[in-house]
Amino acid sequence: MDTTSIFPGISSRSIQTARLEIAYLQAGTGNIPLVLIHGNCSSSLFFQSFMQALSATGRYIIYAPDMRGYGESAGAPVDATRGLRDFSDDIQAFVQALGLPPFHLFGWSLGGNVVMQYAQDYPGTLRSLTLQAPGSPFGFGGTRDVQGTPTWPDYAGSGGGTANPEFVRRLAQGDRSDDAFSPRATMNTFYFKPPFRVSPELEELYVSALLRMKVDPGNYPGDTESSEHWPNVAPGKLGVNNALSPRYLNQASFAHCSAKPPVLWIHGADDQIVSDTSMFDFGYLGQLGAVPGWPGAEIYPAQPMKAQIRYVLEAYKANGGAYSEVMLAECGHSPHIEKQDEVVGLFTAFVDTH
């Protein structure tokens, strides 16, 4: 990693785990361990300002690993048929290699689903769980109601084929332009609520992080299969977007975790990615007329993503768990960047009581 991209007070490291070599950022001199898991199409670099603010309290030691295929970590392929368990197992290997005691786990976007998986797979290791703009527990695309009922039997409208091919092409080519479908334009339009924009220096750093992603069928976005059902793409078996398909990912069982850490759910009111009207969901795009041939709301409705999250968290609560929800006004998909001071306050108040 180019050390000029690392902020003061943060160190860039790597560790060989039982599964793969994982790169990570570390900050803070406190004794309370926090682990931060980034989202899709990003890396640990998106956490640096947040890590500095957490470190300034003097209470925490903060770790932010790059998931496989992102940032500086190894680009091991993702077996999508395991849902997100490849990523969950990677976290366990990481914390074992570091010898961490029970810790606080924070997951953003895809990372939110990964940490929900980790909580199920490795009970008793968490002090708390924070979900920031997590994806639906029923995956991304291809479901029709709060219970996660599949829209089609082959889960068409989810998986590797849902990524915009022009965006994927530009990622692979290292495009740093501001053109439509470029990584930069996608980030500024959808990661944040326009007109919010980070400083030019941070923007370049974030674009560089995007362009470090491993773009191939085994990682992002994954392979794809054709379908007879609209929108004529179905999930394949490799890569992160397929791991997010409801064909392989159903986290309703989170409500029945054998150990139930307290949960904080933070999300932006104006999130365009994880939303009941997501600009990345074929059901909603069809409704807008952006994808031809939409069969109508009776057949292919928009996925109610936030309603699905709330449904599973309410079931978690009904089964003895505890959660709190905070929706931030005038905020998109990246609260820790757009509303850093508020998120630092919410997160530290939460972890300090657990």
PDB file of N, CA, C and O in Angstrom, residues 139-144 151-152 155-165 224-225 227 229-235 241 246 272-273 275-297 299-305:
ATOM      1  N   GLY A 139     -30.847 -10.793   1.247  1.00  0.00           N
ATOM      2  CA  GLY A 139     -30.031 -10.603   0.057  1.00  0.00           C
ATOM      3  C   GLY A 139     -30.428  -9.374  -0.738  1.00  0.00           C
ATOM      4  O   GLY A 139     -31.300  -8.594  -0.346  1.00  0.00           O
ATOM      5  N   PHE A 140     -29.772  -9.223  -1.886  1.00  0.00           N
ATOM      6  CA  PHE A 140     -29.976  -8.035  -2.714  1.00  0.00           C
ATOM      7  C   PHE A 140     -30.656  -8.430  -4.020  1.00  0.00           C
ATOM      8  O   PHE A 140     -30.079  -9.125  -4.849  1.00  0.00           O
ATOM      9  N   GLY A 141     -31.893  -7.988  -4.161  1.00  0.00           N
ATOM     10  CA  GLY A 141     -32.661  -8.301  -5.364  1.00  0.00           C
ATOM     11  C   GLY A 141     -33.390  -9.627  -5.252  1.00  0.00           C
ATOM     12  O   GLY A 141     -33.039 -10.502  -4.466  1.00  0.00           O
ATOM     13  N   GLY A 142     -34.456  -9.767  -6.055  1.00  0.00           N
ATOM     14  CA  GLY A 142     -35.073 -11.074  -6.210  1.00  0.00           C
ATOM     15  C   GLY A 142     -36.065 -11.506  -5.156  1.00  0.00           C
ATOM     16  O   GLY A 142     -36.498 -12.657  -5.166  1.00  0.00           O
ATOM     17  N   THR A 143     -36.451 -10.605  -4.195  1.00  0.00           N
ATOM     18  CA  THR A 143     -37.494 -10.959  -3.237  1.00  0.00           C
ATOM     19  C   THR A 143     -38.578  -9.892  -3.249  1.00  0.00           C
ATOM     20  O   THR A 143     -38.340  -8.757  -3.649  1.00  0.00           O
ATOM     21  N   ARG A 144     -39.764 -10.239  -2.750  1.00  0.00           N
ATOM     22  CA  ARG A 144     -40.939  -9.408  -3.009  1.00  0.00           C
ATOM     23  C   ARG A 144     -41.658  -8.862  -1.784  1.00  0.00           C
ATOM     24  O   ARG A 144     -42.542  -8.034  -1.912  1.00  0.00           O
ATOM     25  N   THR A 151     -39.121 -13.763  -5.738  1.00  0.00           N
ATOM     26  CA  THR A 151     -39.981 -13.304  -6.822  1.00  0.00           C
ATOM     27  C   THR A 151     -40.108 -14.378  -7.894  1.00  0.00           C
ATOM     28  O   THR A 151     -41.197 -14.605  -8.424  1.00  0.00           O
ATOM     29  N   TRP A 152     -38.999 -15.018  -8.224  1.00  0.00           N
ATOM     30  CA  TRP A 152     -38.978 -16.139  -9.178  1.00  0.00           C
ATOM     31  C   TRP A 152     -38.272 -17.330  -8.536  1.00  0.00           C
ATOM     32  O   TRP A 152     -37.411 -17.147  -7.670  1.00  0.00           O
ATOM     33  N   TYR A 155     -34.539 -16.995  -8.676  1.00  0.00           N
ATOM     34  CA  TYR A 155     -34.033 -15.761  -8.085  1.00  0.00           C
ATOM     35  C   TYR A 155     -33.521 -14.781  -9.139  1.00  0.00           C
ATOM     36  O   TYR A 155     -32.573 -14.017  -8.904  1.00  0.00           O
ATOM     37  N   ALA A 156     -34.160 -14.782 -10.300  1.00  0.00           N
ATOM     38  CA  ALA A 156     -33.785 -13.836 -11.352  1.00  0.00           C
ATOM     39  C   ALA A 156     -33.886 -12.411 -10.830  1.00  0.00           C
ATOM     40  O   ALA A 156     -34.800 -12.077 -10.078  1.00  0.00           O
ATOM     41  N   GLY A 157     -32.943 -11.585 -11.263  1.00  0.00           N
ATOM     42  CA  GLY A 157     -32.881 -10.210 -10.794  1.00  0.00           C
ATOM     43  C   GLY A 157     -31.940 -10.021  -9.617  1.00  0.00           C
ATOM     44  O   GLY A 157     -31.892  -8.954  -9.013  1.00  0.00           O
ATOM     45  N   SER A 158     -31.167 -11.059  -9.305  1.00  0.00           N
ATOM     46  CA  SER A 158     -30.150 -10.968  -8.256  1.00  0.00           C
ATOM     47  C   SER A 158     -28.864 -11.599  -8.784  1.00  0.00           C
ATOM     48  O   SER A 158     -28.862 -12.285  -9.802  1.00  0.00           O
ATOM     49  N   GLY A 159     -27.763 -11.346  -8.078  1.00  0.00           N
ATOM     50  CA  GLY A 159     -26.509 -11.995  -8.435  1.00  0.00           C
ATOM     51  C   GLY A 159     -25.577 -11.168  -9.303  1.00  0.00           C
ATOM     52  O   GLY A 159     -25.747  -9.958  -9.484  1.00  0.00           O
ATOM     53  N   GLY A 160     -24.587 -11.856  -9.855  1.00  0.00           N
ATOM     54  CA  GLY A 160     -23.516 -11.188 -10.588  1.00  0.00           C
ATOM     55  C   GLY A 160     -23.971 -10.395 -11.791  1.00  0.00           C
ATOM     56  O   GLY A 160     -23.352  -9.390 -12.154  1.00  0.00           O
ATOM     57  N   GLY A 161     -25.059 -10.818 -12.409  1.00  0.00           N
ATOM     58  CA  GLY A 161     -25.539 -10.133 -13.604  1.00  0.00           C
ATOM     59  C   GLY A 161     -26.258  -8.834 -13.323  1.00  0.00           C
ATOM     60  O   GLY A 161     -26.628  -8.116 -14.264  1.00  0.00           O
ATOM     61  N   THR A 162     -26.443  -8.485 -12.052  1.00  0.00           N
ATOM     62  CA  THR A 162     -27.148  -7.244 -11.732  1.00  0.00           C
ATOM     63  C   THR A 162     -26.223  -6.034 -11.740  1.00  0.00           C
ATOM     64  O   THR A 162     -26.693  -4.899 -11.744  1.00  0.00           O
ATOM     65  N   ALA A 163     -24.913  -6.259 -11.718  1.00  0.00           N
ATOM     66  CA  ALA A 163     -23.983  -5.125 -11.756  1.00  0.00           C
ATOM     67  C   ALA A 163     -24.027  -4.479 -13.135  1.00  0.00           C
ATOM     68  O   ALA A 163     -24.086  -5.172 -14.159  1.00  0.00           O
ATOM     69  N   ASN A 164     -23.981  -3.163 -13.170  1.00  0.00           N
ATOM     70  CA  ASN A 164     -23.980  -2.457 -14.447  1.00  0.00           C
ATOM     71  C   ASN A 164     -22.697  -2.803 -15.209  1.00  0.00           C
ATOM     72  O   ASN A 164     -21.586  -2.557 -14.712  1.00  0.00           O
ATOM     73  N   PRO A 165     -22.812  -3.388 -16.396  1.00  0.00           N
ATOM     74  CA  PRO A 165     -21.613  -3.839 -17.103  1.00  0.00           C
ATOM     75  C   PRO A 165     -20.659  -2.700 -17.460  1.00  0.00           C
ATOM     76  O   PRO A 165     -19.433  -2.908 -17.515  1.00  0.00           O
ATOM     77  N   THR A 224     -22.510 -15.208 -13.907  1.00  0.00           N
ATOM     78  CA  THR A 224     -23.953 -15.011 -14.065  1.00  0.00           C
ATOM     79  C   THR A 224     -24.538 -16.130 -14.909  1.00  0.00           C
ATOM     80  O   THR A 224     -23.816 -16.825 -15.634  1.00  0.00           O
ATOM     81  N   GLU A 225     -25.836 -16.308 -14.787  1.00  0.00           N
ATOM     82  CA  GLU A 225     -26.559 -17.261 -15.615  1.00  0.00           C
ATOM     83  C   GLU A 225     -27.756 -16.552 -16.235  1.00  0.00           C
ATOM     84  O   GLU A 225     -28.262 -15.573 -15.675  1.00  0.00           O
ATOM     85  N   SER A 227     -31.741 -16.362 -17.541  1.00  0.00           N
ATOM     86  CA  SER A 227     -33.012 -16.815 -16.983  1.00  0.00           C
ATOM     87  C   SER A 227     -34.126 -16.561 -17.982  1.00  0.00           C
ATOM     88  O   SER A 227     -34.087 -15.583 -18.732  1.00  0.00           O
ATOM     89  N   HIS A 229     -36.934 -15.751 -16.898  1.00  0.00           N
ATOM     90  CA  HIS A 229     -37.750 -14.789 -16.172  1.00  0.00           C
ATOM     91  C   HIS A 229     -37.124 -13.395 -16.237  1.00  0.00           C
ATOM     92  O   HIS A 229     -35.908 -13.250 -16.145  1.00  0.00           O
ATOM     93  N   TRP A 230     -37.986 -12.376 -16.340  1.00  0.00           N
ATOM     94  CA  TRP A 230     -37.502 -10.997 -16.304  1.00  0.00           C
ATOM     95  C   TRP A 230     -36.771 -10.745 -14.996  1.00  0.00           C
ATOM     96  O   TRP A 230     -37.223 -11.210 -13.952  1.00  0.00           O
ATOM     97  N   PRO A 231     -35.619 -10.070 -15.010  1.00  0.00           N
ATOM     98  CA  PRO A 231     -34.944  -9.379 -16.118  1.00  0.00           C
ATOM     99  C   PRO A 231     -33.913 -10.229 -16.856  1.00  0.00           C
ATOM    100  O   PRO A 231     -32.961  -9.703 -17.407  1.00  0.00           O
ATOM    101  N   ASN A 232     -34.113 -11.545 -16.834  1.00  0.00           N
ATOM    102  CA  ASN A 232     -33.353 -12.492 -17.661  1.00  0.00           C
ATOM    103  C   ASN A 232     -31.924 -12.737 -17.208  1.00  0.00           C
ATOM    104  O   ASN A 232     -31.103 -13.245 -17.972  1.00  0.00           O
ATOM    105  N   VAL A 233     -31.594 -12.393 -15.966  1.00  0.00           N
ATOM    106  CA  VAL A 233     -30.309 -12.760 -15.373  1.00  0.00           C
ATOM    107  C   VAL A 233     -30.578 -13.429 -14.034  1.00  0.00           C
ATOM    108  O   VAL A 233     -31.422 -12.983 -13.254  1.00  0.00           O
ATOM    109  N   ALA A 234     -29.864 -14.516 -13.784  1.00  0.00           N
ATOM    110  CA  ALA A 234     -29.993 -15.262 -12.535  1.00  0.00           C
ATOM    111  C   ALA A 234     -28.602 -15.428 -11.930  1.00  0.00           C
ATOM    112  O   ALA A 234     -27.586 -15.292 -12.618  1.00  0.00           O
ATOM    113  N   PRO A 235     -28.526 -15.712 -10.637  1.00  0.00           N
ATOM    114  CA  PRO A 235     -27.223 -15.791  -9.983  1.00  0.00           C
ATOM    115  C   PRO A 235     -26.389 -16.982 -10.430  1.00  0.00           C
ATOM    116  O   PRO A 235     -26.912 -18.072 -10.675  1.00  0.00           O
ATOM    117  N   ASN A 241     -21.347 -10.603  -5.579  1.00  0.00           N
ATOM    118  CA  ASN A 241     -22.751 -10.273  -5.845  1.00  0.00           C
ATOM    119  C   ASN A 241     -23.632 -11.508  -5.838  1.00  0.00           C
ATOM    120  O   ASN A 241     -24.813 -11.443  -5.477  1.00  0.00           O
ATOM    121  N   PRO A 246     -30.371 -13.826  -2.795  1.00  0.00           N
ATOM    122  CA  PRO A 246     -31.213 -14.605  -1.877  1.00  0.00           C
ATOM    123  C   PRO A 246     -31.243 -16.089  -2.204  1.00  0.00           C
ATOM    124  O   PRO A 246     -31.725 -16.885  -1.395  1.00  0.00           O
ATOM    125  N   GLN A 272     -29.842   5.542  -1.302  1.00  0.00           N
ATOM    126  CA  GLN A 272     -30.363   5.113  -2.599  1.00  0.00           C
ATOM    127  C   GLN A 272     -29.947   3.693  -2.958  1.00  0.00           C
ATOM    128  O   GLN A 272     -30.373   3.165  -3.984  1.00  0.00           O
ATOM    129  N   ILE A 273     -29.093   3.081  -2.135  1.00  0.00           N
ATOM    130  CA  ILE A 273     -28.610   1.730  -2.421  1.00  0.00           C
ATOM    131  C   ILE A 273     -29.415   0.707  -1.630  1.00  0.00           C
ATOM    132  O   ILE A 273     -29.999  -0.217  -2.206  1.00  0.00           O
ATOM    133  N   SER A 275     -32.637   0.475   0.271  1.00  0.00           N
ATOM    134  CA  SER A 275     -33.853   1.266   0.376  1.00  0.00           C
ATOM    135  C   SER A 275     -35.033   0.422  -0.068  1.00  0.00           C
ATOM    136  O   SER A 275     -34.872  -0.577  -0.771  1.00  0.00           O
ATOM    137  N   ASP A 276     -36.215   0.825   0.328  1.00  0.00           N
ATOM    138  CA  ASP A 276     -37.412   0.185  -0.218  1.00  0.00           C
ATOM    139  C   ASP A 276     -37.678   0.655  -1.650  1.00  0.00           C
ATOM    140  O   ASP A 276     -38.543   0.104  -2.328  1.00  0.00           O
ATOM    141  N   THR A 277     -36.928   1.678  -2.059  1.00  0.00           N
ATOM    142  CA  THR A 277     -36.961   2.164  -3.456  1.00  0.00           C
ATOM    143  C   THR A 277     -35.523   2.311  -3.936  1.00  0.00           C
ATOM    144  O   THR A 277     -35.058   3.403  -4.271  1.00  0.00           O
ATOM    145  N   SER A 278     -34.792   1.194  -3.955  1.00  0.00           N
ATOM    146  CA  SER A 278     -33.365   1.203  -4.283  1.00  0.00           C
ATOM    147  C   SER A 278     -33.134   1.426  -5.777  1.00  0.00           C
ATOM    148  O   SER A 278     -33.751   0.773  -6.626  1.00  0.00           O
ATOM    149  N   MET A 279     -32.194   2.303  -6.069  1.00  0.00           N
ATOM    150  CA  MET A 279     -31.820   2.567  -7.460  1.00  0.00           C
ATOM    151  C   MET A 279     -30.954   1.454  -8.046  1.00  0.00           C
ATOM    152  O   MET A 279     -30.517   1.550  -9.188  1.00  0.00           O
ATOM    153  N   PHE A 280     -30.737   0.387  -7.279  1.00  0.00           N
ATOM    154  CA  PHE A 280     -29.968  -0.762  -7.764  1.00  0.00           C
ATOM    155  C   PHE A 280     -30.823  -2.035  -7.793  1.00  0.00           C
ATOM    156  O   PHE A 280     -30.306  -3.116  -8.035  1.00  0.00           O
ATOM    157  N   ASP A 281     -32.113  -1.890  -7.533  1.00  0.00           N
ATOM    158  CA  ASP A 281     -33.035  -3.028  -7.504  1.00  0.00           C
ATOM    159  C   ASP A 281     -33.847  -3.064  -8.794  1.00  0.00           C
ATOM    160  O   ASP A 281     -34.484  -2.067  -9.163  1.00  0.00           O
ATOM    161  N   PHE A 282     -33.842  -4.190  -9.480  1.00  0.00           N
ATOM    162  CA  PHE A 282     -34.545  -4.290 -10.758  1.00  0.00           C
ATOM    163  C   PHE A 282     -36.038  -4.008 -10.616  1.00  0.00           C
ATOM    164  O   PHE A 282     -36.650  -3.436 -11.516  1.00  0.00           O
ATOM    165  N   GLY A 283     -36.637  -4.427  -9.493  1.00  0.00           N
ATOM    166  CA  GLY A 283     -38.066  -4.170  -9.318  1.00  0.00           C
ATOM    167  C   GLY A 283     -38.379  -2.687  -9.339  1.00  0.00           C
ATOM    168  O   GLY A 283     -39.326  -2.247 -10.006  1.00  0.00           O
ATOM    169  N   TYR A 284     -37.573  -1.903  -8.631  1.00  0.00           N
ATOM    170  CA  TYR A 284     -37.810  -0.468  -8.604  1.00  0.00           C
ATOM    171  C   TYR A 284     -37.398   0.191  -9.915  1.00  0.00           C
ATOM    172  O   TYR A 284     -38.098   1.080 -10.427  1.00  0.00           O
ATOM    173  N   LEU A 285     -36.282  -0.250 -10.496  1.00  0.00           N
ATOM    174  CA  LEU A 285     -35.855   0.311 -11.781  1.00  0.00           C
ATOM    175  C   LEU A 285     -36.881   0.023 -12.870  1.00  0.00           C
ATOM    176  O   LEU A 285     -37.147   0.868 -13.735  1.00  0.00           O
ATOM    177  N   GLY A 286     -37.482  -1.158 -12.818  1.00  0.00           N
ATOM    178  CA  GLY A 286     -38.536  -1.479 -13.778  1.00  0.00           C
ATOM    179  C   GLY A 286     -39.728  -0.562 -13.606  1.00  0.00           C
ATOM    180  O   GLY A 286     -40.310  -0.066 -14.581  1.00  0.00           O
ATOM    181  N   GLN A 287     -40.090  -0.308 -12.366  1.00  0.00           N
ATOM    182  CA  GLN A 287     -41.202   0.589 -12.063  1.00  0.00           C
ATOM    183  C   GLN A 287     -40.947   1.989 -12.617  1.00  0.00           C
ATOM    184  O   GLN A 287     -41.866   2.671 -13.091  1.00  0.00           O
ATOM    185  N   LEU A 288     -39.677   2.421 -12.573  1.00  0.00           N
ATOM    186  CA  LEU A 288     -39.313   3.741 -13.092  1.00  0.00           C
ATOM    187  C   LEU A 288     -39.224   3.780 -14.612  1.00  0.00           C
ATOM    188  O   LEU A 288     -39.060   4.847 -15.199  1.00  0.00           O
ATOM    189  N   GLY A 289     -39.287   2.606 -15.249  1.00  0.00           N
ATOM    190  CA  GLY A 289     -39.153   2.542 -16.695  1.00  0.00           C
ATOM    191  C   GLY A 289     -37.714   2.496 -17.166  1.00  0.00           C
ATOM    192  O   GLY A 289     -37.426   2.629 -18.357  1.00  0.00           O
ATOM    193  N   ALA A 290     -36.782   2.277 -16.226  1.00  0.00           N
ATOM    194  CA  ALA A 290     -35.365   2.289 -16.571  1.00  0.00           C
ATOM    195  C   ALA A 290     -34.893   0.953 -17.146  1.00  0.00           C
ATOM    196  O   ALA A 290     -33.828   0.885 -17.767  1.00  0.00           O
ATOM    197  N   VAL A 291     -35.659  -0.118 -16.916  1.00  0.00           N
ATOM    198  CA  VAL A 291     -35.323  -1.431 -17.464  1.00  0.00           C
ATOM    199  C   VAL A 291     -36.525  -1.912 -18.263  1.00  0.00           C
ATOM    200  O   VAL A 291     -37.621  -2.069 -17.707  1.00  0.00           O
ATOM    201  N   PRO A 292     -36.368  -2.145 -19.558  1.00  0.00           N
ATOM    202  CA  PRO A 292     -37.507  -2.518 -20.403  1.00  0.00           C
ATOM    203  C   PRO A 292     -38.120  -3.857 -20.005  1.00  0.00           C
ATOM    204  O   PRO A 292     -37.449  -4.736 -19.465  1.00  0.00           O
ATOM    205  N   GLY A 293     -39.396  -3.987 -20.262  1.00  0.00           N
ATOM    206  CA  GLY A 293     -40.071  -5.267 -20.108  1.00  0.00           C
ATOM    207  C   GLY A 293     -40.565  -5.586 -18.725  1.00  0.00           C
ATOM    208  O   GLY A 293     -41.021  -6.712 -18.476  1.00  0.00           O
ATOM    209  N   TRP A 294     -40.513  -4.621 -17.819  1.00  0.00           N
ATOM    210  CA  TRP A 294     -40.964  -4.877 -16.445  1.00  0.00           C
ATOM    211  C   TRP A 294     -42.384  -5.435 -16.449  1.00  0.00           C
ATOM    212  O   TRP A 294     -43.291  -4.870 -17.053  1.00  0.00           O
ATOM    213  N   PRO A 295     -42.593  -6.580 -15.780  1.00  0.00           N
ATOM    214  CA  PRO A 295     -43.915  -7.224 -15.830  1.00  0.00           C
ATOM    215  C   PRO A 295     -44.957  -6.636 -14.888  1.00  0.00           C
ATOM    216  O   PRO A 295     -46.075  -7.139 -14.842  1.00  0.00           O
ATOM    217  N   GLY A 296     -44.590  -5.599 -14.138  1.00  0.00           N
ATOM    218  CA  GLY A 296     -45.554  -4.939 -13.262  1.00  0.00           C
ATOM    219  C   GLY A 296     -45.361  -5.287 -11.799  1.00  0.00           C
ATOM    220  O   GLY A 296     -44.720  -6.288 -11.450  1.00  0.00           O
ATOM    221  N   ALA A 297     -45.940  -4.457 -10.931  1.00  0.00           N
ATOM    222  CA  ALA A 297     -45.732  -4.592  -9.496  1.00  0.00           C
ATOM    223  C   ALA A 297     -46.338  -5.866  -8.918  1.00  0.00           C
ATOM    224  O   ALA A 297     -45.871  -6.376  -7.896  1.00  0.00           O
ATOM    225  N   ILE A 299     -46.239  -8.778 -10.292  1.00  0.00           N
ATOM    226  CA  ILE A 299     -45.324  -9.882 -10.588  1.00  0.00           C
ATOM    227  C   ILE A 299     -43.925  -9.621 -10.035  1.00  0.00           C
ATOM    228  O   ILE A 299     -43.309 -10.504  -9.448  1.00  0.00           O
ATOM    229  N   TYR A 300     -43.419  -8.407 -10.239  1.00  0.00           N
ATOM    230  CA  TYR A 300     -42.048  -8.099  -9.809  1.00  0.00           C
ATOM    231  C   TYR A 300     -42.013  -6.746  -9.093  1.00  0.00           C
ATOM    232  O   TYR A 300     -41.631  -5.726  -9.670  1.00  0.00           O
ATOM    233  N   PRO A 301     -42.428  -6.692  -7.813  1.00  0.00           N
ATOM    234  CA  PRO A 301     -42.401  -5.433  -7.066  1.00  0.00           C
ATOM    235  C   PRO A 301     -40.981  -5.064  -6.652  1.00  0.00           C
ATOM    236  O   PRO A 301     -40.063  -5.891  -6.710  1.00  0.00           O
ATOM    237  N   ALA A 302     -40.820  -3.830  -6.220  1.00  0.00           N
ATOM    238  CA  ALA A 302     -39.554  -3.408  -5.620  1.00  0.00           C
ATOM    239  C   ALA A 302     -39.302  -4.197  -4.344  1.00  0.00           C
ATOM    240  O   ALA A 302     -40.241  -4.540  -3.614  1.00  0.00           O
ATOM    241  N   GLN A 303     -38.039  -4.498  -4.077  1.00  0.00           N
ATOM    242  CA  GLN A 303     -37.692  -5.201  -2.844  1.00  0.00           C
ATOM    243  C   GLN A 303     -37.761  -4.234  -1.663  1.00  0.00           C
ATOM    244  O   GLN A 303     -37.078  -3.207  -1.658  1.00  0.00           O
ATOM    245  N   PRO A 304     -38.532  -4.551  -0.628  1.00  0.00           N
ATOM    246  CA  PRO A 304     -38.632  -3.662   0.539  1.00  0.00           C
ATOM    247  C   PRO A 304     -37.468  -3.890   1.506  1.00  0.00           C
ATOM    248  O   PRO A 304     -37.621  -4.473   2.588  1.00  0.00           O
ATOM    249  N   MET A 305     -36.298  -3.413   1.131  1.00  0.00           N
ATOM    250  CA  MET A 305     -35.067  -3.775   1.841  1.00  0.00           C
ATOM    251  C   MET A 305     -35.065  -3.354   3.304  1.00  0.00           C
ATOM    252  O   MET A 305     -34.764  -4.152   4.198  1.00  0.00           O
TER     253      MET A 305
END
